mmCIF file of C-alpha atoms in Angstrom:
data_model
loop_
_atom_site.group_PDB
_atom_site.id
_atom_site.type_symbol
_atom_site.label_atom_id
_atom_site.label_comp_id
_atom_site.label_asym_id
_atom_site.label_seq_id
_atom_site.Cartn_x
_atom_site.Cartn_y
_atom_site.Cartn_z
ATOM 1 C CA GLN A 79 -19.694 -7.243 -24.740
ATOM 2 C CA VAL A 80 -16.492 -7.279 -23.628
ATOM 3 C CA GLN A 81 -14.495 -9.574 -20.450
ATOM 4 C CA LEU A 82 -10.983 -8.118 -19.380
ATOM 5 C CA VAL A 83 -8.857 -10.097 -17.644
ATOM 6 C CA GLU A 84 -5.766 -8.564 -16.080
ATOM 7 C CA SER A 85 -2.281 -10.454 -14.716
ATOM 8 C CA GLY A 86 1.189 -9.751 -13.544
ATOM 9 C CA GLY A 87 0.786 -7.845 -10.551
ATOM 10 C CA GLY A 88 2.879 -8.336 -7.712
ATOM 11 C CA LEU A 89 5.393 -6.858 -4.922
ATOM 12 C CA VAL A 90 8.697 -5.198 -7.074
ATOM 13 C CA GLN A 91 11.853 -3.102 -5.740
ATOM 14 C CA ALA A 92 12.195 -0.110 -6.895
ATOM 15 C CA GLY A 93 14.179 -0.037 -10.275
ATOM 16 C CA GLY A 94 12.551 -3.378 -10.785
ATOM 17 C CA SER A 95 10.485 -4.451 -13.772
ATOM 18 C CA LEU A 96 6.877 -6.180 -14.060
ATOM 19 C CA ARG A 97 4.491 -6.689 -16.816
ATOM 20 C CA LEU A 98 1.192 -6.397 -17.205
ATOM 21 C CA SER A 99 -1.245 -8.669 -18.961
ATOM 22 C CA CYS A 100 -4.873 -8.027 -20.306
ATOM 23 C CA ALA A 101 -6.790 -10.871 -21.761
ATOM 24 C CA ALA A 102 -10.177 -9.508 -23.904
ATOM 25 C CA SER A 103 -13.041 -12.318 -24.916
ATOM 26 C CA GLY A 104 -16.198 -11.621 -26.202
ATOM 27 C CA SER A 105 -17.094 -9.071 -28.569
ATOM 28 C CA ILE A 106 -13.145 -8.465 -29.895
ATOM 29 C CA SER A 107 -13.759 -6.743 -33.361
ATOM 30 C CA SER A 108 -15.904 -4.256 -31.767
ATOM 31 C CA ILE A 109 -12.950 -2.854 -29.508
ATOM 32 C CA ASN A 110 -11.175 0.231 -31.069
ATOM 33 C CA ALA A 111 -8.874 0.713 -28.126
ATOM 34 C CA MET A 112 -7.569 -0.233 -25.111
ATOM 35 C CA GLY A 113 -5.838 1.482 -22.087
ATOM 36 C CA TRP A 114 -4.005 1.087 -18.627
ATOM 37 C CA TYR A 115 -5.207 3.092 -16.060
ATOM 38 C CA HIS A 116 -3.533 3.202 -12.628
ATOM 39 C CA GLN A 117 -5.387 4.082 -8.942
ATOM 40 C CA ALA A 118 -2.823 4.893 -6.707
ATOM 41 C CA PRO A 119 -4.450 4.813 -2.591
ATOM 42 C CA GLY A 120 -6.594 7.288 -2.321
ATOM 43 C CA LYS A 121 -6.372 8.962 -5.481
ATOM 44 C CA GLN A 122 -8.219 9.140 -8.768
ATOM 45 C CA ARG A 123 -7.794 6.179 -11.510
ATOM 46 C CA GLU A 124 -5.667 7.904 -13.906
ATOM 47 C CA LEU A 125 -4.607 6.913 -17.946
ATOM 48 C CA VAL A 126 -0.978 5.773 -17.947
ATOM 49 C CA ALA A 127 -0.912 4.063 -21.496
ATOM 50 C CA GLY A 128 -3.459 3.538 -24.517
ATOM 51 C CA ILE A 129 -3.010 1.676 -27.470
ATOM 52 C CA THR A 130 -5.562 1.475 -30.641
ATOM 53 C CA THR A 131 -6.386 -2.151 -32.227
ATOM 54 C CA SER A 132 -6.139 -0.529 -35.294
ATOM 55 C CA GLY A 133 -2.686 0.734 -36.292
ATOM 56 C CA GLY A 134 -1.413 0.292 -32.726
ATOM 57 C CA MET A 135 -0.818 3.918 -31.930
ATOM 58 C CA THR A 136 0.299 4.756 -28.157
ATOM 59 C CA ASN A 137 -0.112 7.446 -25.902
ATOM 60 C CA TYR A 138 1.251 7.459 -22.623
ATOM 61 C CA ALA A 139 1.216 9.776 -19.345
ATOM 62 C CA ASP A 140 4.321 11.904 -18.678
ATOM 63 C CA SER A 141 5.019 10.463 -15.660
ATOM 64 C CA VAL A 142 5.568 6.906 -17.652
ATOM 65 C CA LYS A 143 7.310 7.852 -20.923
ATOM 66 C CA GLY A 144 10.556 6.222 -21.128
ATOM 67 C CA ARG A 145 9.744 3.638 -19.213
ATOM 68 C CA PHE A 146 6.622 1.661 -19.360
ATOM 69 C CA THR A 147 5.499 0.214 -23.098
ATOM 70 C CA VAL A 148 2.160 -0.625 -24.038
ATOM 71 C CA PHE A 149 1.706 -3.316 -26.819
ATOM 72 C CA ARG A 150 -0.471 -5.800 -27.974
ATOM 73 C CA ASP A 151 -0.274 -9.552 -29.570
ATOM 74 C CA ASN A 152 -3.629 -9.421 -31.627
ATOM 75 C CA ALA A 153 -3.705 -13.472 -31.978
ATOM 76 C CA LYS A 154 -3.556 -13.949 -28.309
ATOM 77 C CA ASN A 155 -6.274 -10.867 -27.722
ATOM 78 C CA THR A 156 -4.188 -9.631 -25.292
ATOM 79 C CA VAL A 157 -2.357 -6.340 -24.467
ATOM 80 C CA TYR A 158 0.718 -5.767 -22.280
ATOM 81 C CA LEU A 159 2.045 -3.403 -20.180
ATOM 82 C CA GLN A 160 5.741 -3.377 -19.427
ATOM 83 C CA MET A 161 6.580 -1.248 -16.654
ATOM 84 C CA ASN A 162 10.517 -0.519 -16.167
ATOM 85 C CA SER A 163 12.716 1.277 -13.653
ATOM 86 C CA LEU A 164 9.472 1.258 -10.873
ATOM 87 C CA LYS A 165 8.885 3.829 -8.461
ATOM 88 C CA PRO A 166 7.482 3.712 -5.257
ATOM 89 C CA GLU A 167 4.491 5.946 -6.569
ATOM 90 C CA ASP A 168 3.776 3.321 -9.151
ATOM 91 C CA THR A 169 1.846 1.525 -6.319
ATOM 92 C CA GLY A 170 -1.748 1.059 -7.487
ATOM 93 C CA VAL A 171 -4.271 -1.062 -8.586
ATOM 94 C CA TYR A 172 -3.983 -1.534 -12.282
ATOM 95 C CA TYR A 173 -7.356 -1.875 -14.632
ATOM 96 C CA CYS A 174 -7.236 -2.345 -18.046
ATOM 97 C CA ASN A 175 -9.812 -0.388 -20.277
ATOM 98 C CA ALA A 176 -11.356 -1.374 -23.622
ATOM 99 C CA ALA A 177 -13.570 1.224 -25.965
ATOM 100 C CA VAL A 178 -16.028 0.114 -27.814
ATOM 101 C CA LEU A 179 -17.292 3.043 -30.413
ATOM 102 C CA VAL A 180 -20.509 0.741 -32.276
ATOM 103 C CA PRO A 181 -23.226 0.770 -31.663
ATOM 104 C CA GLU A 182 -22.540 3.217 -28.721
ATOM 105 C CA LEU A 183 -19.415 4.793 -27.023
ATOM 106 C CA SER A 184 -19.123 1.997 -23.938
ATOM 107 C CA PHE A 185 -16.199 1.192 -21.762
ATOM 108 C CA TYR A 186 -15.627 -2.184 -19.975
ATOM 109 C CA TRP A 187 -13.158 -2.357 -17.224
ATOM 110 C CA GLY A 188 -11.124 -5.324 -15.880
ATOM 111 C CA GLN A 189 -11.220 -6.337 -12.028
ATOM 112 C CA GLY A 190 -7.492 -4.738 -11.767
ATOM 113 C CA THR A 191 -4.397 -6.086 -10.803
ATOM 114 C CA GLN A 192 -2.320 -4.405 -7.469
ATOM 115 C CA VAL A 193 1.209 -3.652 -7.843
ATOM 116 C CA THR A 194 3.415 -2.604 -5.294
ATOM 117 C CA VAL A 195 6.945 -1.350 -5.748
ATOM 118 C CA SER A 196 8.951 -1.123 -2.292
ATOM 119 C CA SER A 197 11.702 1.742 -1.836
#
């Protein structure tokens, strides 16, 4: 089992920055990749950034490339999402996700953190 706790959301003006944190606990060594998902009001949850735990490979949604950075601190078992140049369309709930492959493919989610970007 993996537990994820997000923090760092809030209200910010367009053009501003926020840093989200996702602290993992439990079966840390079983995690293969972690990601940040964005769910805008009335829309489906979408992946915005992901990072592998081995090698630190990253991927980003086109909408956030050049503005968001995902990185990890293995010593703290924490993954971060640095969000710069925020836009009103970035508003929504951000969820942290962990993917585990062994013994079977499993996904774990945090409770989400609200980000509101005012224009």
